[in-house]
PDB file of C-alpha atoms and ligand atoms in Angstrom:
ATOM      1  CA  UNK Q   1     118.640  43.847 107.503  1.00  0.00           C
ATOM      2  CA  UNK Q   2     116.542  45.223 104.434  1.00  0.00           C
ATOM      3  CA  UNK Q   3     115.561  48.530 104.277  1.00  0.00           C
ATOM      4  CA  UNK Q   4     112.534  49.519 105.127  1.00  0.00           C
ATOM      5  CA  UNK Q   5     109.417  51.877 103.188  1.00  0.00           C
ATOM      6  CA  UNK Q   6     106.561  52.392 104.320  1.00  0.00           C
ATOM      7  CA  UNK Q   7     103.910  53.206 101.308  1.00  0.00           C
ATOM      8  CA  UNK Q   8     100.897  55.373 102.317  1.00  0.00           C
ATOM      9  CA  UNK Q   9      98.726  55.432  99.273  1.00  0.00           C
ATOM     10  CA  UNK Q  10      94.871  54.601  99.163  1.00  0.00           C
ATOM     11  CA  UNK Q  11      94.938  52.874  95.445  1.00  0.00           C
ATOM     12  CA  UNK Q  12      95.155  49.670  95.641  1.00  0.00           C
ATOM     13  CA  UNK Q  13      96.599  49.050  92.747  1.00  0.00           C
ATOM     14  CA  UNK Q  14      99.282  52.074  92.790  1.00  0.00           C
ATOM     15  CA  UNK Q  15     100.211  50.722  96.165  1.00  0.00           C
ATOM     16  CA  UNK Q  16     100.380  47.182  95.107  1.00  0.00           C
ATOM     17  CA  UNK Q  17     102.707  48.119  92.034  1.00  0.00           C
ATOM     18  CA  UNK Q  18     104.598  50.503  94.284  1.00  0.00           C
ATOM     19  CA  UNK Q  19     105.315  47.681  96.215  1.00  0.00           C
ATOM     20  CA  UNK Q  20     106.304  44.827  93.957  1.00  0.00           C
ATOM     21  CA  UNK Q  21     109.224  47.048  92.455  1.00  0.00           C
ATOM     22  CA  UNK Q  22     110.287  48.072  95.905  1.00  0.00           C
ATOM     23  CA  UNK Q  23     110.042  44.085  96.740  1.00  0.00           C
ATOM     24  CA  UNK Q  24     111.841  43.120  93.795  1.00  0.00           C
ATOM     25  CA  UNK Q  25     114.490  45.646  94.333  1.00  0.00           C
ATOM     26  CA  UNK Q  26     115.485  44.644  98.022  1.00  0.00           C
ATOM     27  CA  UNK Q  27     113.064  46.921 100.215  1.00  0.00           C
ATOM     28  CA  UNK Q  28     110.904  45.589 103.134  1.00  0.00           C
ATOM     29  CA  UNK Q  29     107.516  47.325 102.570  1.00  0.00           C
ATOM     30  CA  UNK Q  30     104.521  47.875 104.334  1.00  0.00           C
ATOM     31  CA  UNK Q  31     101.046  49.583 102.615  1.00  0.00           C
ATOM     32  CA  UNK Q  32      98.798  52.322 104.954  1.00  0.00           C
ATOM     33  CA  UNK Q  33      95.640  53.211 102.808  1.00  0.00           C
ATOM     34  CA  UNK Q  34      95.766  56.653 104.737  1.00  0.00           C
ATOM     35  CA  UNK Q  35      96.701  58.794 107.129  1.00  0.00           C
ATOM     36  CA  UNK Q  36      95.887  57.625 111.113  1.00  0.00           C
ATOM     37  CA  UNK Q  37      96.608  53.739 109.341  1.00  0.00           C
ATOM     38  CA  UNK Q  38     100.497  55.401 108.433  1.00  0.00           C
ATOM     39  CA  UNK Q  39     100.576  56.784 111.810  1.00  0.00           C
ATOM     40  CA  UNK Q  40     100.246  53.678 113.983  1.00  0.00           C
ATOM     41  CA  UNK Q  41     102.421  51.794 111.725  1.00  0.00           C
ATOM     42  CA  UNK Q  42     105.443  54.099 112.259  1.00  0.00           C
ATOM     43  CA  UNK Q  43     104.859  54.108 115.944  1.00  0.00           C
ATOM     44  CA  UNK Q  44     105.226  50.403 115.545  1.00  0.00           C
ATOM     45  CA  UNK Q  45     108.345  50.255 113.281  1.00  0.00           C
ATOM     46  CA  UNK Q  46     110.228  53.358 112.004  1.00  0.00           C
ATOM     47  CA  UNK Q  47     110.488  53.566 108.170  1.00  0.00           C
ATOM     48  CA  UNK Q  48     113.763  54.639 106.489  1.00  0.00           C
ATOM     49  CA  UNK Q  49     111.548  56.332 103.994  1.00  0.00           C
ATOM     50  CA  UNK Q  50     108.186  57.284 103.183  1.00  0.00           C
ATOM     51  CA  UNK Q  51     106.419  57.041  99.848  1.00  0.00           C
ATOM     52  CA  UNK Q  52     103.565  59.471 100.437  1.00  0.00           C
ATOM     53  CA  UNK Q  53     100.418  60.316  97.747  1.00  0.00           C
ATOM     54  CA  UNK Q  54      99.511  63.406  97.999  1.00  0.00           C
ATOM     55  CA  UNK Q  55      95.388  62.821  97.751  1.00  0.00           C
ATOM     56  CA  UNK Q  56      94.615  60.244 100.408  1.00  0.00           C
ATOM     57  CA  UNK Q  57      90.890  60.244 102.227  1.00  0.00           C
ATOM     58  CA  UNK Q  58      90.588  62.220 105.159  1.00  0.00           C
ATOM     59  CA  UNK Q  59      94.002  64.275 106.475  1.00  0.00           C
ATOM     60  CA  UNK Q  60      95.346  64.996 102.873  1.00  0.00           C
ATOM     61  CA  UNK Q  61      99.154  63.823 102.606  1.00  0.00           C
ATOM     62  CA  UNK Q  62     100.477  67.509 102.254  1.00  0.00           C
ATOM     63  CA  UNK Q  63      98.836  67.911 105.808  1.00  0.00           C
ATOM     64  CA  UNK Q  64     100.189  64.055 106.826  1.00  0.00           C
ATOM     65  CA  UNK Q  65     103.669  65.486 105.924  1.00  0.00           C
ATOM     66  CA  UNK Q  66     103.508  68.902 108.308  1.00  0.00           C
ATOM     67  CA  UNK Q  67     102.279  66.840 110.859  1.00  0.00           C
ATOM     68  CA  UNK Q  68     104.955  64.318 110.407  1.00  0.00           C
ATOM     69  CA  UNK Q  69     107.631  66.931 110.251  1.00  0.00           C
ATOM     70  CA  UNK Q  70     106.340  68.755 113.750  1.00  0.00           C
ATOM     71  CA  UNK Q  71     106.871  65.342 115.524  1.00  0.00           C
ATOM     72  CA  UNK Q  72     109.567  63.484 117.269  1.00  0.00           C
ATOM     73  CA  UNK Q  73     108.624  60.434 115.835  1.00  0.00           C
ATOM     74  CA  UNK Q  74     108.556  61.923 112.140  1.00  0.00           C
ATOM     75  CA  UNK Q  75     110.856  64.643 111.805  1.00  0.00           C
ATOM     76  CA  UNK Q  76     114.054  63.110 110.402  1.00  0.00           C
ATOM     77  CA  UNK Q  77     112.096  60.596 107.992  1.00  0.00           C
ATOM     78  CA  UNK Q  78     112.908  61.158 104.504  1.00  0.00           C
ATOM     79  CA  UNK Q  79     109.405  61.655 102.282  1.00  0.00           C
ATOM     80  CA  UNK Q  80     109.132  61.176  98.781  1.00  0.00           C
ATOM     81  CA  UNK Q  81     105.750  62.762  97.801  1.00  0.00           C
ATOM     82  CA  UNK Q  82     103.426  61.369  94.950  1.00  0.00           C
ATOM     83  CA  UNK Q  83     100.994  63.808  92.794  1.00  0.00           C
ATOM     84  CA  UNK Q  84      99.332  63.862  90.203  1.00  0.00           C
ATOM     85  CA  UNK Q  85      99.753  67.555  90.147  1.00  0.00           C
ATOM     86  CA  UNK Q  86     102.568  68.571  87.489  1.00  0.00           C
ATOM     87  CA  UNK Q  87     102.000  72.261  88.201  1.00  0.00           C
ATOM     88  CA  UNK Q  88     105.499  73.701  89.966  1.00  0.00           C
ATOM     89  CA  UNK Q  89     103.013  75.809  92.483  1.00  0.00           C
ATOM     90  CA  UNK Q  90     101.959  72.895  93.878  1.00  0.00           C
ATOM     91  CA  UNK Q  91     105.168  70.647  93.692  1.00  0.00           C
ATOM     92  CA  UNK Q  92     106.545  74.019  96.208  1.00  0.00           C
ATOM     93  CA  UNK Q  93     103.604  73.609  98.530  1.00  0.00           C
ATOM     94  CA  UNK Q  94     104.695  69.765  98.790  1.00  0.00           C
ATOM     95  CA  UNK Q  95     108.106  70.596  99.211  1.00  0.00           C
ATOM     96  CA  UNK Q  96     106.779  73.256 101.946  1.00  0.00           C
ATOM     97  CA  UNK Q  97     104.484  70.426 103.939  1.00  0.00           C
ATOM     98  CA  UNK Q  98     108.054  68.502 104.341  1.00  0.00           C
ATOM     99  CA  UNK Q  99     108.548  66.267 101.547  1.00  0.00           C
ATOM    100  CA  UNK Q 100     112.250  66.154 100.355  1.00  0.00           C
ATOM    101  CA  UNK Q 101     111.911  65.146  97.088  1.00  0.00           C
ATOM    102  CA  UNK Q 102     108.257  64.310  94.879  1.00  0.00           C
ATOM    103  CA  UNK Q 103     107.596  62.175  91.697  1.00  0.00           C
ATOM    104  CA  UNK Q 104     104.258  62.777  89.521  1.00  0.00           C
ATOM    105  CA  UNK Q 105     101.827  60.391  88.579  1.00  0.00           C
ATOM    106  CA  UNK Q 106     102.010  58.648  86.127  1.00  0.00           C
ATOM    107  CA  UNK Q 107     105.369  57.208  86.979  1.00  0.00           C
ATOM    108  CA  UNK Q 108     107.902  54.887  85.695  1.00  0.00           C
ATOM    109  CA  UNK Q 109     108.358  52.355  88.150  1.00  0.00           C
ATOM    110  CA  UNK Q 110     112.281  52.414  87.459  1.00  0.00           C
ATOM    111  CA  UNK Q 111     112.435  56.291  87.682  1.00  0.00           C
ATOM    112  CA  UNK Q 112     110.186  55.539  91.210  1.00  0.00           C
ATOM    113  CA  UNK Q 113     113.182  53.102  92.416  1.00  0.00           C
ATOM    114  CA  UNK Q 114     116.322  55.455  91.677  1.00  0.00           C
ATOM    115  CA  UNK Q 115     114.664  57.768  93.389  1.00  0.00           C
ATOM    116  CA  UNK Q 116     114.079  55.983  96.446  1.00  0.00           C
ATOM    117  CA  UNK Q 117     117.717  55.051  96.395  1.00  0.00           C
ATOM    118  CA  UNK Q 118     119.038  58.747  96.023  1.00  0.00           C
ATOM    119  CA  UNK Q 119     117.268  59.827  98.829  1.00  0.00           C
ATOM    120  CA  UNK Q 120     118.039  57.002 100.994  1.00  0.00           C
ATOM    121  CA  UNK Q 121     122.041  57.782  99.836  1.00  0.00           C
ATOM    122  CA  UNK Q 122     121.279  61.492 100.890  1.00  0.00           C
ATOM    123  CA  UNK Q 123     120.667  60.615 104.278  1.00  0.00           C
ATOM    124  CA  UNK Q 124     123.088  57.985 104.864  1.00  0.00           C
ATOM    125  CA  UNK Q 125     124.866  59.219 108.058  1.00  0.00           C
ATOM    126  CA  UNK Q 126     128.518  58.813 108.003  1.00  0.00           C
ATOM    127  CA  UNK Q 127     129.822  57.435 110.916  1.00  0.00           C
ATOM    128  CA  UNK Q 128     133.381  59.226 110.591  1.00  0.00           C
ATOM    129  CA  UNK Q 129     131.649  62.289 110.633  1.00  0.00           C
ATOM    130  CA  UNK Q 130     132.243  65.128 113.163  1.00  0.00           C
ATOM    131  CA  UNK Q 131     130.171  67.612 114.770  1.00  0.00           C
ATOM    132  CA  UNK Q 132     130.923  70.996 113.655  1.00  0.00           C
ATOM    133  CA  UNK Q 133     130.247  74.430 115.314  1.00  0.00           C
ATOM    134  CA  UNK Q 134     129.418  77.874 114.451  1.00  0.00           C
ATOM    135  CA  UNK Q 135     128.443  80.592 116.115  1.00  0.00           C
ATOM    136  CA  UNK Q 136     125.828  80.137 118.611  1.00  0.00           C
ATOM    137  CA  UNK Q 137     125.302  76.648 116.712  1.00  0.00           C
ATOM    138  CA  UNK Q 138     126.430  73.091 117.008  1.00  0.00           C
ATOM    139  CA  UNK Q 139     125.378  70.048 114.727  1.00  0.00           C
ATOM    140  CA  UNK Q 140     126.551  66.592 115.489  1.00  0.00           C
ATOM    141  CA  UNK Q 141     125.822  63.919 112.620  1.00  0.00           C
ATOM    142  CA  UNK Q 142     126.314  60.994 114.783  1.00  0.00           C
ATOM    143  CA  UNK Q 143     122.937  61.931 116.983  1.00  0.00           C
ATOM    144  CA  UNK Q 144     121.183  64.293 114.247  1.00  0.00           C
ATOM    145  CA  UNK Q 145     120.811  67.046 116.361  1.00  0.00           C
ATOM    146  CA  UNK Q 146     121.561  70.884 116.462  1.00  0.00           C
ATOM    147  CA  UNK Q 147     121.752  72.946 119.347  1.00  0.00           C
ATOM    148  CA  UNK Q 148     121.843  76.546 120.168  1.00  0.00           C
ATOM    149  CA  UNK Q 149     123.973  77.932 122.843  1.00  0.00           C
ATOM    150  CA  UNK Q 150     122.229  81.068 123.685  1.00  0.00           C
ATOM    151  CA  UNK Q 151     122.049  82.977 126.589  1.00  0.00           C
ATOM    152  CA  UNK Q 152     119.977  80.325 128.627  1.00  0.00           C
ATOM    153  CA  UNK Q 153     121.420  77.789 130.923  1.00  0.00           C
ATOM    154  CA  UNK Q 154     120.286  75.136 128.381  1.00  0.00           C
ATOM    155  CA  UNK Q 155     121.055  74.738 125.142  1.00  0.00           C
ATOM    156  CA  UNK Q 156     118.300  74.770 122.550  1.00  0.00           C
ATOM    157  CA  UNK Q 157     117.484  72.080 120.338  1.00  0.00           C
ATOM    158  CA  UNK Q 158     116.476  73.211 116.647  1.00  0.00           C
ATOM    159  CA  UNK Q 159     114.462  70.767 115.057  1.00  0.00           C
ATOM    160  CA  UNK Q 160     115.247  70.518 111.235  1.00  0.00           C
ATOM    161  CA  UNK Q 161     113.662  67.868 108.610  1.00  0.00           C
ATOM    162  CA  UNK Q 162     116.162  65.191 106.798  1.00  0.00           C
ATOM    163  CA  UNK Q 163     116.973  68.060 104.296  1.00  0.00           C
ATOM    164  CA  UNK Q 164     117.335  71.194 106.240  1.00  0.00           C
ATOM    165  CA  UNK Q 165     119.911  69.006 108.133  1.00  0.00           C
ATOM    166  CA  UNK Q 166     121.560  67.904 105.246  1.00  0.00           C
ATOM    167  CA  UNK Q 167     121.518  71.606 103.919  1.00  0.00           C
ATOM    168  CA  UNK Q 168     123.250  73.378 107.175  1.00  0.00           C
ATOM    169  CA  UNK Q 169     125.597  70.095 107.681  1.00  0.00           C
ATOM    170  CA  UNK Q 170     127.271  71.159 104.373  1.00  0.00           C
ATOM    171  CA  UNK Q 171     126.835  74.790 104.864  1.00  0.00           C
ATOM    172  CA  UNK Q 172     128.296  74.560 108.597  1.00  0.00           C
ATOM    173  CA  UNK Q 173     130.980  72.716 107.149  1.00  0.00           C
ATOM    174  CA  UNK Q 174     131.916  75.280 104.751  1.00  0.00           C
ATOM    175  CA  UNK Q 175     131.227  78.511 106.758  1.00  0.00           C
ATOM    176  CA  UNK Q 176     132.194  82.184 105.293  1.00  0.00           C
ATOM    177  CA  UNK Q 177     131.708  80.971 101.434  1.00  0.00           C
ATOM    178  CA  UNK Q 178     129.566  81.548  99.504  1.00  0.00           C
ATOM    179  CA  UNK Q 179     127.882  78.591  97.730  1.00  0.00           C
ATOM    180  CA  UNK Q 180     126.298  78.687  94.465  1.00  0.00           C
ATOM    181  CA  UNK Q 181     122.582  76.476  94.122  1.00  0.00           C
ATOM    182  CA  UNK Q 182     123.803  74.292  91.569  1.00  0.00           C
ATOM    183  CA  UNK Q 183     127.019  73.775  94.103  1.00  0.00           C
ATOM    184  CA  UNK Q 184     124.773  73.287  96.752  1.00  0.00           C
ATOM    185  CA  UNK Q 185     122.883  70.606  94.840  1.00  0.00           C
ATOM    186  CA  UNK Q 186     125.481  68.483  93.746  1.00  0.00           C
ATOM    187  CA  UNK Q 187     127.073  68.422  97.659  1.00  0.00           C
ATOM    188  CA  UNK Q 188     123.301  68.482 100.049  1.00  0.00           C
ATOM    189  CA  UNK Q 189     121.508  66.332  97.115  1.00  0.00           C
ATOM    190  CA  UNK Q 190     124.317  64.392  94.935  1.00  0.00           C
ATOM    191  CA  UNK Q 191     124.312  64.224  91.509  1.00  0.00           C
ATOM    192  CA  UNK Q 192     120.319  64.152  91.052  1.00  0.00           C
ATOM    193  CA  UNK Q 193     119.358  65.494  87.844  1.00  0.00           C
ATOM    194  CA  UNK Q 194     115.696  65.521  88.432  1.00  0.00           C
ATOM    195  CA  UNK Q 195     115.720  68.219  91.528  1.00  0.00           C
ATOM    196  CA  UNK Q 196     115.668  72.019  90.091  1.00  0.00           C
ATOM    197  CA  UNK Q 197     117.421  74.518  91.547  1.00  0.00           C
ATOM    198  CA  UNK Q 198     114.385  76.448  92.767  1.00  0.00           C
ATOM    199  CA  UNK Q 199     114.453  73.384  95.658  1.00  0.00           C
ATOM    200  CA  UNK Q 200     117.312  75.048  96.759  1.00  0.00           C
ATOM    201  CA  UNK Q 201     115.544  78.179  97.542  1.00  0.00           C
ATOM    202  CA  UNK Q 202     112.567  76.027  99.340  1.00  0.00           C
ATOM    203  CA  UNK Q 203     114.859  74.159 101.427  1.00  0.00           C
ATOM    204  CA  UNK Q 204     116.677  77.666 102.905  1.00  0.00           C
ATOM    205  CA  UNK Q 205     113.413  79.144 103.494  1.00  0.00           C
ATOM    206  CA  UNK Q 206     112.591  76.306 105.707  1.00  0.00           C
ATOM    207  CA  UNK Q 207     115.785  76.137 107.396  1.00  0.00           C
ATOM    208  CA  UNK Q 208     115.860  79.791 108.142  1.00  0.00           C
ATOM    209  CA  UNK Q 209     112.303  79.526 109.702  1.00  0.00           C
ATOM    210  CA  UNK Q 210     113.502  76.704 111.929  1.00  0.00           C
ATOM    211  CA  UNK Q 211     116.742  79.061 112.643  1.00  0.00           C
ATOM    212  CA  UNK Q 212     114.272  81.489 113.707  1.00  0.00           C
ATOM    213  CA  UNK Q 213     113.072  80.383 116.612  1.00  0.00           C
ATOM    214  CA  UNK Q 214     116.216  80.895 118.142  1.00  0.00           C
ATOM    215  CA  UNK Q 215     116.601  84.180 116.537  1.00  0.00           C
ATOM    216  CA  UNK Q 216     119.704  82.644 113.799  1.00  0.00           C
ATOM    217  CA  UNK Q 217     117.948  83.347 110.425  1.00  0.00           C
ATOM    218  CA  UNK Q 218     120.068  85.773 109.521  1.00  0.00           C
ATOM    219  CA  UNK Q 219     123.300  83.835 109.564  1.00  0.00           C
ATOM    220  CA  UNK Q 220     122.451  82.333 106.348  1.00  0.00           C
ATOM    221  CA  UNK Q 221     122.629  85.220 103.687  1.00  0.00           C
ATOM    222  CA  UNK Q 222     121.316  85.665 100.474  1.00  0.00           C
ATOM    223  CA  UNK Q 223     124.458  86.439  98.036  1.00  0.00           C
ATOM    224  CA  UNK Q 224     122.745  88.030  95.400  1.00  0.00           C
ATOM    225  CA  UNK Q 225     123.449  86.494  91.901  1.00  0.00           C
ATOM    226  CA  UNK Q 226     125.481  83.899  93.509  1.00  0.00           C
ATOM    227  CA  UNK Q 227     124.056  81.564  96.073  1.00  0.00           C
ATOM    228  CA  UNK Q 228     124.164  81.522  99.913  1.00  0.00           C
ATOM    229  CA  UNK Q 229     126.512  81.729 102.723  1.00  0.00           C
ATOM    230  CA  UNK Q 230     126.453  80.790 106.495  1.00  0.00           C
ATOM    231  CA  UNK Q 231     128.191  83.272 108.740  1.00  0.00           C
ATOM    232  CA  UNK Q 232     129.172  83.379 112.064  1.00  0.00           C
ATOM    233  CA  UNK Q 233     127.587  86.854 112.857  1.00  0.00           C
ATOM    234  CA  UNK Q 234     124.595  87.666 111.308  1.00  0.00           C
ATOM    235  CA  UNK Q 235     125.542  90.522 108.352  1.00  0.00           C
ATOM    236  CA  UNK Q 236     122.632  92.324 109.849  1.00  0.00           C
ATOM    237  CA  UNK Q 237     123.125  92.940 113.208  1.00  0.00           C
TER     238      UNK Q 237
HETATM  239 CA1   CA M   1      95.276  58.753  96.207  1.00  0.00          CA
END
């Protein structure tokens, strides 16, 4: 079965060229002019990616992506944000509303497609993959879920975008190291020259604020000068 995009962009002819090069390069698409149109059509059929502009009418796409990200239907979709906005301040606050990755208008319709296609690889679950524990946490690939085992009867589920998942699957698999951004972008986002390695940074913020609800932020430490390292214990307490 083809893969499946789901393009929420209200110009008509964006969307329209959007979707002839997705067409033309294998991809089932379907066009929402905005926000509540995007909504029904994922609760109809799940996308396995999002092309999302950033200035739609009514709920802005930027606010489309938080709310995405804070639901069950939305939260492991992979979104690939377009704006017209070049300036880095606001390519972070995209990054920050839950977009893994962003291209800026104007676009090259090839550059559009490749990047569709390395964010679809990054999120290709592999089915030989195991779960892996540490600490108080457990991630299994197979059902894309991490758990806490705290001091409750149940364990608690963290809820972590496509990245953030990505991110502590490689970092729980490599425990006690530390990594070094450029390491971490060539493992979490393959060999992607157009992501910076300020996304790094972004992506570690978010995951420690998910961590923190269960009180695990501080098991991913900032090695100064080097990069980042996931540990057991936190080096704090
Ligand atoms: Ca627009």
């Amino acid at each position: 079965m083809n893969q499946y995009i789901l393009i929420v962009e209200d110009e008509p002819s964006i969307a329209e060229l959007i979707s002839v090069n997705l067409t033309h390069s294998g991809f089932e698409v379907q066009i929402a002019m905005q926000a509540d149109e995007a909504l029904m059509s994922i609760r109809e059929r799940t996308p396995q990616l999002i092309i999302l502009d950033w200035m739609l009418p009514g709920k802005s796409g930027v606010q489309f992506a938080k709310d995405l990200r804070a639901s069950d239907l939305g939260k492991t979709i992979p979104v690939l944000m377009l704006t017209a906005k070049g300036e880095e301040s606001d390519k972070v606050a995209g990054l920050n509303a839950g977009a893994d990755d962003y291209v800026t208008k104007p676009f090259s319709p090839r550059e559009l497609i490749a990047r569709v296609n390395a964010l679809l690889r990054r999120y290709e679950v592999q089915a030989d993959n195991k779960s892996a524990t540490v600490g108080v946490l457990t991630l299994d690939p197979a059902s894309h879920r991490v758990h806490a085992f705290l001091d409750t009867p149940k364990a608690k589920e963290i809820l972590l975008g496509p990245t953030e998942f990505r991110l502590l699957e490689f970092l729980m698999g490599h425990p006690e190291r530390v990594h070094s951004r450029s390491s971490l972008l060539d493992h979490v986002w393959g060999n992607d020259s157009y992501i910076e390695e300020r996304t790094v940074d972004v992506h570690i913020k978010r995951l420690r604020s998910a961590l923190a609800l269960v009180a695990c932020e501080n098991m991913i430490e900032t090695v100064r000068g080097s990069g980042y390292r996931l540990s057991k214990s936190s080096p704090k307490s």
